[in-house]
Amino acid sequence: MLIVPERDIADLMTREAAFAAVEKVFAAMASGDASNFPVVREALGHEDALYGFKGGFDRAGLTLGLKAGGYWPNNLERRGLINHQSTVFLFDPDTGKVSAMVGGNLLTALRTAAASSVSIRHLARPDAKVLGMVGAGHQATFQLRAALEQRDFEKVIGWNYHPEMLPNIEKVAAEAGVPFEAVELSGMTEADVIITITSAFSPSLMADHVSSGTHLACMGTDTKGKQEVEASLLARATVFADEVAQSISIGEAQHAITGGQITEADVTQIGDVINGTHPGRSSDDEITLFDGTGVGLQDLAVAAAVVDLAVQKGLAIEVDF
Ligand code: NAD
């Protein structure tokens, strides 16, 4: 069994490798070669923690496993540890023997950023120049860094519910040499691509904050009840998702489904666009919306990629098990 500890992930994993792994597994999901298992998420009744498992099997990539982890709200204050904790376990699909244990914390941010980047690569207008950010927390910095590589963006505009957090994303834009401007939500009409990455339970971005031709990557809503954008925006947009079942139950589409503004048939797996079985964007005026809910196969794909990199660099720790 190989171990790749959390401390080594930053030096090993690249945004390019994460992008390639996530794009490939989205394609495999759409062609029926890979499927996610039902998600388990439980309140432990201990330390106020939420704990669960996201797993799946990619028959094309021969990746089998699960991510185990969750949220321990007291970690930072009481123990100096980050609140989100996860570990990925990979298994040999031929034998069922465990093959790798990989730190999952940084990988989660990288695979989530890779998902919105895949959507931007395949769905945003090629001439997109202004990138809008709604959200400025931990994930937002990863989202912005990855998105800036997808088009020749000339400007980043940002809004956050807690304006004092905006310097988090301003710093990332500055590092990439792209000017940053804080705007009101109404100013988002200037954006060609908008990423929403907040933990909100009511919509911030309304339909009239979005111009024709915009691509939206809605990445924050991954639980029942969360919501970042007005449901009517989904009726106005062509909607894509990492996985349709998650999109309509725990993703941004849940609200438009409940409200009857769209149906399940209106949501297309992004893998269909990657595979060329759906044309993707059909005009410069169309609004495209990617509902990124986060699937277990993404975690397994980036974990398998980092194990390969660790082996190549001689950094994988081998133990008899
Ligand atoms: P964080 O705590 O670092 O940041 C939270 C962000 O949400 C901040 O920008 C904050 O200002 C904003 N926010 C909080 N309350 C708000 C409100 N009422 N209205 C509008 N904005 C509000 O969290 P994070 O780690 O950056 O995660 C952000 C979200 O992304 C969470 O909901 C998390 O569950 C989700 N997430 C999704 C995936 C996925 O695969 N889709 C993966 C990881 C995290």
Short mmCIF file of C-alpha atoms and ligand atoms in Angstrom, two decimals:
data_model
loop_
_atom_site.label_atom_id
_atom_site.label_comp_id
_atom_site.label_asym_id
_atom_site.label_seq_id
_atom_site.Cartn_x
_atom_site.Cartn_y
_atom_site.Cartn_z
CA MET A 1 0.00 0.00 0.00
CA LEU A 2 1.24 3.49 -0.87
CA ILE A 3 0.79 6.53 1.37
CA VAL A 4 0.89 10.13 0.12
CA PRO A 5 0.60 12.37 3.20
CA GLU A 6 -1.20 15.70 3.19
CA ARG A 7 2.10 17.54 3.68
CA ASP A 8 3.40 16.33 0.26
CA ILE A 9 0.32 17.13 -1.85
CA ALA A 10 1.18 20.81 -2.45
CA ASP A 11 4.58 19.93 -3.92
CA LEU A 12 3.26 17.06 -6.02
CA MET A 13 -0.11 18.04 -7.45
CA THR A 14 -0.44 20.60 -10.22
CA ARG A 15 -3.53 22.43 -11.48
CA GLU A 16 -2.87 20.90 -14.91
CA ALA A 17 -2.89 17.35 -13.51
CA ALA A 18 -6.07 18.07 -11.52
CA PHE A 19 -7.77 19.51 -14.60
CA ALA A 20 -6.82 16.52 -16.77
CA ALA A 21 -7.98 14.01 -14.13
CA VAL A 22 -11.33 15.72 -13.54
CA GLU A 23 -12.06 16.27 -17.23
CA LYS A 24 -11.34 12.61 -17.94
CA VAL A 25 -13.55 11.29 -15.16
CA PHE A 26 -16.46 13.60 -16.12
CA ALA A 27 -16.18 12.13 -19.63
CA ALA A 28 -16.15 8.58 -18.22
CA MET A 29 -19.27 9.33 -16.13
CA ALA A 30 -21.14 10.51 -19.23
CA SER A 31 -20.14 7.52 -21.30
CA GLY A 32 -21.34 5.16 -18.54
CA ASP A 33 -17.84 3.93 -17.63
CA ALA A 34 -17.79 5.50 -14.18
CA SER A 35 -20.38 5.90 -11.47
CA ASN A 36 -20.60 7.44 -8.03
CA PHE A 37 -21.94 5.50 -5.05
CA PRO A 38 -24.64 6.99 -2.81
CA VAL A 39 -23.20 9.59 -0.48
CA VAL A 40 -23.22 8.95 3.28
CA ARG A 41 -23.17 12.02 5.53
CA GLU A 42 -23.94 11.76 9.23
CA ALA A 43 -23.96 14.04 12.26
CA LEU A 44 -21.76 12.18 14.77
CA GLY A 45 -23.24 13.65 17.95
CA HIS A 46 -19.62 14.21 19.01
CA GLU A 47 -17.65 17.47 18.63
CA ASP A 48 -20.57 18.75 16.49
CA ALA A 49 -18.88 16.88 13.62
CA LEU A 50 -20.37 15.91 10.26
CA TYR A 51 -18.72 12.82 8.80
CA GLY A 52 -19.28 10.83 5.64
CA PHE A 53 -18.11 8.96 2.58
CA LYS A 54 -18.12 9.74 -1.13
CA GLY A 55 -17.06 6.87 -3.34
CA GLY A 56 -17.26 5.40 -6.77
CA PHE A 57 -15.73 3.23 -9.45
CA ASP A 58 -14.22 4.32 -12.75
CA ARG A 59 -14.11 1.17 -14.91
CA ALA A 60 -12.23 3.01 -17.67
CA GLY A 61 -9.52 4.38 -15.39
CA LEU A 62 -9.71 1.36 -13.03
CA THR A 63 -10.02 3.67 -10.01
CA LEU A 64 -12.02 2.36 -7.07
CA GLY A 65 -12.28 3.97 -3.68
CA LEU A 66 -13.76 6.53 -1.36
CA LYS A 67 -13.10 9.82 0.35
CA ALA A 68 -13.82 9.71 4.07
CA GLY A 69 -14.08 12.93 5.96
CA GLY A 70 -16.18 15.85 7.00
CA TYR A 71 -16.34 18.97 9.08
CA TRP A 72 -15.17 19.40 12.68
CA PRO A 73 -16.19 22.97 13.63
CA ASN A 74 -14.04 23.11 16.80
CA ASN A 75 -10.76 21.98 15.22
CA LEU A 76 -9.23 25.37 14.57
CA GLU A 77 -10.11 26.98 17.88
CA ARG A 78 -9.42 24.00 20.14
CA ARG A 79 -6.63 22.16 18.33
CA GLY A 80 -5.11 24.45 15.71
CA LEU A 81 -6.26 22.08 12.94
CA ILE A 82 -8.32 22.99 9.87
CA ASN A 83 -12.04 22.26 10.25
CA HIS A 84 -12.46 20.31 6.98
CA GLN A 85 -10.63 16.96 7.20
CA SER A 86 -10.59 14.22 4.60
CA THR A 87 -8.57 11.23 3.43
CA VAL A 88 -8.89 9.29 0.17
CA PHE A 89 -8.53 5.49 0.09
CA LEU A 90 -7.96 3.70 -3.21
CA PHE A 91 -8.47 -0.03 -3.74
CA ASP A 92 -7.21 -2.48 -6.36
CA PRO A 93 -10.36 -3.19 -8.41
CA ASP A 94 -9.04 -6.67 -9.31
CA THR A 95 -8.61 -7.85 -5.72
CA GLY A 96 -10.29 -5.38 -3.36
CA LYS A 97 -7.00 -4.85 -1.54
CA VAL A 98 -6.34 -1.31 -0.38
CA SER A 99 -3.73 0.27 -2.66
CA ALA A 100 -3.29 3.84 -1.43
CA MET A 101 -4.10 6.31 1.33
CA VAL A 102 -3.88 9.95 0.28
CA GLY A 103 -4.37 13.24 2.16
CA GLY A 104 -7.59 14.75 0.85
CA ASN A 105 -7.71 18.31 2.18
CA LEU A 106 -5.79 20.26 -0.46
CA LEU A 107 -6.94 17.81 -3.15
CA THR A 108 -10.58 18.77 -2.42
CA ALA A 109 -9.88 22.42 -3.23
CA LEU A 110 -7.88 21.51 -6.34
CA ARG A 111 -10.50 19.11 -7.72
CA THR A 112 -13.30 21.63 -7.06
CA ALA A 113 -11.37 24.37 -8.86
CA ALA A 114 -10.63 21.93 -11.69
CA ALA A 115 -14.37 21.25 -12.11
CA SER A 116 -15.27 24.90 -12.68
CA SER A 117 -12.23 25.25 -14.95
CA VAL A 118 -13.41 22.31 -17.05
CA SER A 119 -16.78 24.04 -17.39
CA ILE A 120 -15.14 27.33 -18.39
CA ARG A 121 -12.91 25.56 -20.95
CA HIS A 122 -15.91 23.86 -22.58
CA LEU A 123 -18.72 26.39 -22.14
CA ALA A 124 -17.47 29.98 -21.81
CA ARG A 125 -17.22 32.21 -24.87
CA PRO A 126 -13.68 32.02 -26.27
CA ASP A 127 -13.43 35.85 -26.16
CA ALA A 128 -14.37 36.10 -22.44
CA LYS A 129 -12.46 39.01 -20.87
CA VAL A 130 -14.05 39.79 -17.50
CA LEU A 131 -14.16 37.20 -14.71
CA GLY A 132 -16.64 37.78 -11.88
CA MET A 133 -16.23 36.23 -8.44
CA VAL A 134 -19.10 35.90 -5.96
CA GLY A 135 -17.37 34.64 -2.82
CA ALA A 136 -13.97 35.27 -1.30
CA GLY A 137 -13.41 32.42 1.17
CA HIS A 138 -11.00 29.48 1.16
CA GLN A 139 -12.29 27.82 -2.03
CA ALA A 140 -12.60 31.11 -3.91
CA THR A 141 -8.83 31.60 -4.05
CA PHE A 142 -8.35 28.18 -5.69
CA GLN A 143 -11.29 28.78 -8.04
CA LEU A 144 -9.90 32.11 -9.22
CA ARG A 145 -6.33 30.87 -9.67
CA ALA A 146 -7.50 27.98 -11.88
CA ALA A 147 -10.10 29.97 -13.85
CA LEU A 148 -7.60 32.66 -14.83
CA GLU A 149 -5.73 30.01 -16.84
CA GLN A 150 -8.74 29.20 -19.03
CA ARG A 151 -9.18 32.45 -20.99
CA ASP A 152 -7.24 35.70 -21.61
CA PHE A 153 -9.03 37.49 -18.79
CA GLU A 154 -8.22 41.21 -18.62
CA LYS A 155 -10.03 41.99 -15.38
CA VAL A 156 -11.45 40.32 -12.27
CA ILE A 157 -14.47 41.81 -10.54
CA GLY A 158 -15.55 40.56 -7.14
CA TRP A 159 -18.40 40.77 -4.66
CA ASN A 160 -18.56 39.15 -1.25
CA TYR A 161 -21.19 39.10 1.48
CA HIS A 162 -18.37 39.86 3.92
CA PRO A 163 -16.49 42.64 2.05
CA GLU A 164 -13.53 42.44 4.44
CA MET A 165 -12.66 39.06 2.83
CA LEU A 166 -12.28 40.50 -0.69
CA PRO A 167 -8.48 41.01 -0.29
CA ASN A 168 -8.21 37.16 -0.38
CA ILE A 169 -9.14 37.12 -4.05
CA GLU A 170 -7.63 40.52 -4.88
CA LYS A 171 -4.26 39.00 -3.89
CA VAL A 172 -4.71 36.05 -6.26
CA ALA A 173 -5.62 38.37 -9.16
CA ALA A 174 -2.57 40.56 -8.39
CA GLU A 175 -0.29 37.49 -8.38
CA ALA A 176 -1.63 36.61 -11.85
CA GLY A 177 -1.09 40.21 -13.01
CA VAL A 178 -4.80 40.85 -13.61
CA PRO A 179 -6.49 44.04 -12.29
CA PHE A 180 -9.16 43.57 -9.62
CA GLU A 181 -12.21 45.69 -8.87
CA ALA A 182 -14.74 45.26 -6.05
CA VAL A 183 -18.30 45.72 -7.38
CA GLU A 184 -21.90 45.63 -6.24
CA LEU A 185 -23.84 42.58 -7.43
CA SER A 186 -25.47 44.75 -10.11
CA GLY A 187 -21.95 45.30 -11.50
CA MET A 188 -21.70 41.58 -12.33
CA THR A 189 -23.46 42.36 -15.64
CA GLU A 190 -19.97 43.27 -16.89
CA ALA A 191 -18.71 39.70 -16.41
CA ASP A 192 -18.33 37.15 -19.20
CA VAL A 193 -17.75 34.35 -16.70
CA ILE A 194 -19.03 34.29 -13.10
CA ILE A 195 -17.99 31.82 -10.40
CA THR A 196 -20.18 31.59 -7.31
CA ILE A 197 -18.49 29.92 -4.35
CA THR A 198 -20.24 30.79 -1.09
CA SER A 199 -21.88 28.87 1.72
CA ALA A 200 -25.12 30.85 1.37
CA PHE A 201 -28.63 29.49 2.00
CA SER A 202 -30.38 32.23 0.01
CA PRO A 203 -29.57 33.63 -3.42
CA SER A 204 -27.16 36.54 -3.86
CA LEU A 205 -26.85 36.62 -7.64
CA MET A 206 -30.16 37.51 -9.28
CA ALA A 207 -31.19 36.93 -12.89
CA ASP A 208 -30.83 40.63 -13.74
CA HIS A 209 -27.22 40.65 -12.48
CA VAL A 210 -26.24 38.40 -15.39
CA SER A 211 -25.81 39.45 -19.03
CA SER A 212 -26.56 37.38 -22.11
CA GLY A 213 -23.62 35.27 -23.21
CA THR A 214 -22.26 34.76 -19.69
CA HIS A 215 -21.01 31.43 -18.40
CA LEU A 216 -21.72 30.73 -14.72
CA ALA A 217 -19.99 28.13 -12.61
CA CYS A 218 -22.07 27.69 -9.44
CA MET A 219 -19.76 25.80 -7.06
CA GLY A 220 -20.88 26.56 -3.50
CA THR A 221 -24.19 24.68 -3.33
CA ASP A 222 -23.47 21.09 -2.35
CA THR A 223 -26.18 20.46 0.26
CA LYS A 224 -29.95 20.53 0.46
CA GLY A 225 -31.11 24.06 1.27
CA LYS A 226 -28.03 25.96 0.09
CA GLN A 227 -28.57 28.46 -2.75
CA GLU A 228 -26.39 31.05 -4.48
CA VAL A 229 -28.34 32.21 -7.54
CA GLU A 230 -31.96 33.08 -8.23
CA ALA A 231 -33.83 30.00 -9.44
CA SER A 232 -35.24 31.84 -12.47
CA LEU A 233 -31.68 32.18 -13.76
CA LEU A 234 -31.65 28.43 -14.34
CA ALA A 235 -34.76 28.73 -16.49
CA ARG A 236 -32.99 31.44 -18.54
CA ALA A 237 -29.78 29.41 -18.87
CA THR A 238 -28.72 26.15 -20.47
CA VAL A 239 -27.88 24.07 -17.41
CA PHE A 240 -24.99 21.60 -17.13
CA ALA A 241 -23.82 19.64 -14.10
CA ASP A 242 -21.10 17.28 -12.92
CA GLU A 243 -23.84 14.74 -12.10
CA VAL A 244 -27.54 15.29 -12.81
CA ALA A 245 -28.79 13.33 -9.76
CA GLN A 246 -26.75 15.48 -7.36
CA SER A 247 -27.54 18.71 -9.23
CA ILE A 248 -31.29 18.31 -8.85
CA SER A 249 -31.18 17.08 -5.24
CA ILE A 250 -28.33 18.93 -3.47
CA GLY A 251 -27.05 21.34 -6.14
CA GLU A 252 -28.15 24.74 -7.35
CA ALA A 253 -30.80 23.14 -9.60
CA GLN A 254 -32.73 21.79 -6.55
CA HIS A 255 -34.62 25.10 -6.20
CA ALA A 256 -35.56 25.50 -9.88
CA ILE A 257 -36.72 21.86 -9.86
CA THR A 258 -38.84 22.33 -6.73
CA GLY A 259 -40.26 25.57 -8.13
CA GLY A 260 -41.12 23.89 -11.44
CA GLN A 261 -38.94 26.31 -13.47
CA ILE A 262 -36.92 23.45 -14.98
CA THR A 263 -37.12 19.66 -15.09
CA GLU A 264 -34.46 16.99 -14.73
CA ALA A 265 -34.36 16.70 -18.54
CA ASP A 266 -33.13 20.30 -18.73
CA VAL A 267 -29.85 19.39 -16.96
CA THR A 268 -27.02 17.95 -19.08
CA GLN A 269 -23.92 16.18 -17.76
CA ILE A 270 -20.83 18.20 -18.64
CA GLY A 271 -19.22 14.92 -19.74
CA ASP A 272 -21.57 14.88 -22.72
CA VAL A 273 -20.03 18.14 -23.89
CA ILE A 274 -16.50 16.81 -23.29
CA ASN A 275 -17.37 13.64 -25.26
CA GLY A 276 -18.96 15.65 -28.07
CA THR A 277 -22.41 14.09 -27.65
CA HIS A 278 -23.85 17.50 -26.66
CA PRO A 279 -22.83 20.61 -28.61
CA GLY A 280 -22.39 22.77 -25.47
CA ARG A 281 -22.77 26.50 -26.03
CA SER A 282 -24.86 27.16 -29.14
CA SER A 283 -24.57 30.96 -29.49
CA ASP A 284 -22.74 34.01 -28.15
CA ASP A 285 -25.96 35.19 -26.47
CA GLU A 286 -26.73 32.00 -24.57
CA ILE A 287 -26.24 31.88 -20.80
CA THR A 288 -24.59 28.61 -19.78
CA LEU A 289 -24.66 27.51 -16.13
CA PHE A 290 -22.56 24.72 -14.64
CA ASP A 291 -23.89 23.28 -11.37
CA GLY A 292 -20.79 21.84 -9.69
CA THR A 293 -21.89 19.78 -6.71
CA GLY A 294 -18.70 17.77 -6.16
CA VAL A 295 -18.68 14.01 -6.79
CA GLY A 296 -16.61 11.25 -5.21
CA LEU A 297 -15.10 10.25 -8.55
CA GLN A 298 -13.41 13.66 -8.75
CA ASP A 299 -11.66 12.93 -5.46
CA LEU A 300 -10.57 9.48 -6.60
CA ALA A 301 -9.33 10.83 -9.95
CA VAL A 302 -7.07 13.47 -8.40
CA ALA A 303 -5.89 11.05 -5.69
CA ALA A 304 -4.90 8.47 -8.32
CA ALA A 305 -3.07 11.20 -10.26
CA VAL A 306 -1.13 12.32 -7.18
CA VAL A 307 -0.17 8.73 -6.34
CA ASP A 308 1.32 8.40 -9.85
CA LEU A 309 3.24 11.66 -9.38
CA ALA A 310 4.47 10.55 -5.93
CA VAL A 311 5.70 7.24 -7.37
CA GLN A 312 7.48 9.04 -10.25
CA LYS A 313 9.23 11.37 -7.78
CA GLY A 314 10.04 8.63 -5.27
CA LEU A 315 7.89 10.30 -2.60
CA ALA A 316 5.22 7.62 -2.10
CA ILE A 317 5.67 5.83 1.22
CA GLU A 318 5.26 2.07 0.78
CA VAL A 319 3.98 -0.05 3.66
CA ASP A 320 3.19 -3.74 3.91
CA PHE A 321 -0.50 -4.15 4.59
P1 NAD B 1 -15.46 29.67 3.55
O1 NAD B 1 -16.08 29.56 4.89
O2 NAD B 1 -13.98 29.84 3.46
O3 NAD B 1 -16.13 30.88 2.73
C1 NAD B 1 -17.53 31.06 2.73
C2 NAD B 1 -17.91 32.10 1.70
O4 NAD B 1 -19.34 32.24 1.69
C3 NAD B 1 -17.34 33.49 1.99
O5 NAD B 1 -17.10 34.15 0.78
C4 NAD B 1 -18.50 34.15 2.75
O6 NAD B 1 -18.45 35.57 2.72
C5 NAD B 1 -19.67 33.61 1.95
N1 NAD B 1 -20.94 33.68 2.67
C6 NAD B 1 -21.19 33.26 3.95
N2 NAD B 1 -22.49 33.50 4.25
C7 NAD B 1 -23.05 34.08 3.16
C8 NAD B 1 -24.37 34.55 2.85
N3 NAD B 1 -25.35 34.47 3.73
N4 NAD B 1 -24.59 35.06 1.61
C9 NAD B 1 -23.60 35.13 0.70
N5 NAD B 1 -22.33 34.70 0.93
C10 NAD B 1 -22.07 34.18 2.15
O7 NAD B 1 -15.93 28.38 2.76
P2 NAD B 1 -15.25 27.68 1.51
O8 NAD B 1 -14.36 26.59 1.99
O9 NAD B 1 -14.71 28.70 0.58
O10 NAD B 1 -16.52 26.94 0.84
C11 NAD B 1 -17.50 27.68 0.16
C12 NAD B 1 -18.63 26.77 -0.25
O11 NAD B 1 -18.17 25.81 -1.19
C13 NAD B 1 -19.24 25.96 0.90
O12 NAD B 1 -20.65 25.99 0.76
C14 NAD B 1 -18.71 24.56 0.67
O13 NAD B 1 -19.57 23.58 1.19
C15 NAD B 1 -18.68 24.53 -0.84
N6 NAD B 1 -17.83 23.51 -1.45
C16 NAD B 1 -18.28 22.93 -2.59
C17 NAD B 1 -17.51 21.97 -3.22
C18 NAD B 1 -18.00 21.35 -4.50
O14 NAD B 1 -17.43 20.36 -4.95
N7 NAD B 1 -18.99 21.89 -5.14
C19 NAD B 1 -16.27 21.58 -2.68
C20 NAD B 1 -15.82 22.22 -1.54
C21 NAD B 1 -16.60 23.20 -0.93
#
